[in-house]
């Protein structure tokens, strides 16, 4: 593995919540490869969400958390930036435009479908009406919900089904052309058909964006991802190509987890 | 058995409150009949309020107290609405918990202070300040409006804060995750989400300001004249009713019932709209 195709690189990252005495993450190391899907698995409470939420500094909405280590974001010319050093609101905004996030429950904003997708673009300063329209259309097409939405762009996004809302949220994030998308159990609130649609969508946008996906669904991790990281009690137990993790894990703990003996 | 008893009891209480409402309306309506027949629709626009020498009849028009009520309420709303919004945004989105908690409690306590105390405080403390800054003789529309505003701010802020607090955390997070600033999250997510509660609180506060008697009685000046400027004294419907009720007879009494009826109907509609249309309807979000 060379550093050439990394988009994010987590080095010796430890994290302690403001209200907690013990760290929730202990010296985590994890590379995130460009245009690949990295799955994070592990039993509840092992720190998957905590790690994911460090990658766009969304933790920083709440004061008092303590962390150390490095999370490097690689930009075009191989230059890297430790995002843990960011302090200014403007830098956070820029980071979050580059590193998008999709949550467990769909989170449409209380506005129209069009405005939901245009929202991030408008925040980023895009004002030109035709360009906005084009970008929104492209994002909805990329997220494979253009057909369902093109006749109701001006209706409230709250009237869509859960699965459609989640795809809208992905479209909304994709519209910003992020370098990385973080998914925290994006399908665990959805029915199997919507889940299938989301999975298909995720593998389709892989050519454009690198993705990290937290999931409790082993099949999902093995179907979708190129790399898998297994975490346990705040430790990164094992990280490898997905087929190795599922077929030939090095650690006993990993094997026990994926064969369903605990967790 | 006891369940049935309880059901009957709550049914009785519920119907009782309905009958009280209808009863009040019926009484106001009946006693207002004389004035309605005598003055009709013109009552609303007539500035005169004068009993004859013999106290039997006279000419009574509701224009001045109606205008006084509307203007003092308008001033109060113009001052209170932005301040209450600011306070609730501060409490829900900006202040840390250690600050938000005590301020919230203080606001709830302020909302519980009897209005006569606001009236006394306003008269002795606030009226001189208004006099120094804006001129006039201290009591008048502006003083009444400002103190009314101070009275309704805690009430508005508390309801607005509660409805802003219902905005799901994850919804705000997803706006931040798209690169929104705090201001943009408040404007685009929190405010639209809390819209029903915000409008509801404004309308309820409006209803309260319209009907407020004691504080306004101390501060508006209680004179039967149209205010020429904002610091002039005038009167309002509840104040006129409270001041004249003891001596009034016959037609004047009936005219006061007419005024009371107008206030009752207006407040009733305002509060029903707030309660049933805005506050009863939570934002629809699919699970
Ligand atoms: N806001 C918080 N304050 C304090 N401790 C927290 C907070 N959020 C999470 N934790 C703790 O941090 C640890 C990791 O939590 P995290 O949410 O990252 O787990 P997870 O792997 O995402 O679990 P799940 O699969 O249930 O989502 C847990 O022990 C949890 O109790
Ligand atoms: Mg989680």
PDB file of C-alpha atoms in Angstrom, chain A residues 8 13 15 49-62 65 67 69-71 73 81-89 91-96 99-101 182, chain B residues 173 176-177:
ATOM      1  CA  UNK A   8      -7.677  10.282   4.511  1.00  0.00           C
ATOM      2  CA  UNK A  13      -5.965   9.064  16.968  1.00  0.00           C
ATOM      3  CA  UNK A  15     -10.677  10.603  21.470  1.00  0.00           C
ATOM      4  CA  UNK A  49     -19.579   6.593  14.999  1.00  0.00           C
ATOM      5  CA  UNK A  50     -17.100   8.417  17.175  1.00  0.00           C
ATOM      6  CA  UNK A  51     -14.340   7.775  14.658  1.00  0.00           C
ATOM      7  CA  UNK A  52     -16.532   8.633  11.676  1.00  0.00           C
ATOM      8  CA  UNK A  53     -17.649  11.891  13.256  1.00  0.00           C
ATOM      9  CA  UNK A  54     -14.042  12.896  13.812  1.00  0.00           C
ATOM     10  CA  UNK A  55     -13.413  12.808  10.058  1.00  0.00           C
ATOM     11  CA  UNK A  56     -15.533  15.905   9.388  1.00  0.00           C
ATOM     12  CA  UNK A  57     -15.016  17.427  12.831  1.00  0.00           C
ATOM     13  CA  UNK A  58     -18.748  17.340  13.517  1.00  0.00           C
ATOM     14  CA  UNK A  59     -17.805  16.495  17.103  1.00  0.00           C
ATOM     15  CA  UNK A  60     -16.750  20.079  17.433  1.00  0.00           C
ATOM     16  CA  UNK A  61     -20.346  21.261  17.541  1.00  0.00           C
ATOM     17  CA  UNK A  62     -20.165  20.182  21.161  1.00  0.00           C
ATOM     18  CA  UNK A  65     -14.039  16.762  23.750  1.00  0.00           C
ATOM     19  CA  UNK A  67      -8.399  14.255  21.152  1.00  0.00           C
ATOM     20  CA  UNK A  69      -3.115  12.225  16.989  1.00  0.00           C
ATOM     21  CA  UNK A  70      -3.534  13.094  13.334  1.00  0.00           C
ATOM     22  CA  UNK A  71      -6.245  12.916  10.740  1.00  0.00           C
ATOM     23  CA  UNK A  73      -6.756  14.902   4.453  1.00  0.00           C
ATOM     24  CA  UNK A  81      -3.447  18.725   5.989  1.00  0.00           C
ATOM     25  CA  UNK A  82      -4.041  17.598   9.536  1.00  0.00           C
ATOM     26  CA  UNK A  83      -7.702  18.458   9.966  1.00  0.00           C
ATOM     27  CA  UNK A  84      -7.381  18.267  13.734  1.00  0.00           C
ATOM     28  CA  UNK A  85      -5.513  21.558  13.542  1.00  0.00           C
ATOM     29  CA  UNK A  86      -8.439  23.436  12.012  1.00  0.00           C
ATOM     30  CA  UNK A  87      -9.847  26.116  14.268  1.00  0.00           C
ATOM     31  CA  UNK A  88     -11.736  28.704  12.267  1.00  0.00           C
ATOM     32  CA  UNK A  89     -15.396  28.310  11.294  1.00  0.00           C
ATOM     33  CA  UNK A  91     -12.025  26.033   7.712  1.00  0.00           C
ATOM     34  CA  UNK A  92     -14.665  23.735   9.181  1.00  0.00           C
ATOM     35  CA  UNK A  93     -17.060  24.770   6.443  1.00  0.00           C
ATOM     36  CA  UNK A  94     -14.483  24.027   3.771  1.00  0.00           C
ATOM     37  CA  UNK A  95     -13.689  20.670   5.373  1.00  0.00           C
ATOM     38  CA  UNK A  96     -17.345  19.693   5.541  1.00  0.00           C
ATOM     39  CA  UNK A  99     -16.050  15.496   3.573  1.00  0.00           C
ATOM     40  CA  UNK A 100     -19.818  14.959   3.513  1.00  0.00           C
ATOM     41  CA  UNK A 101     -21.915  12.935   5.910  1.00  0.00           C
ATOM     42  CA  UNK A 182     -19.137   9.325   5.496  1.00  0.00           C
TER      43      UNK A 182
ATOM     44  CA  UNK B 173     -25.962  18.256  12.396  1.00  0.00           C
ATOM     45  CA  UNK B 176     -23.599  21.724   9.657  1.00  0.00           C
ATOM     46  CA  UNK B 177     -22.273  18.707   7.775  1.00  0.00           C
TER      47      UNK B 177
END
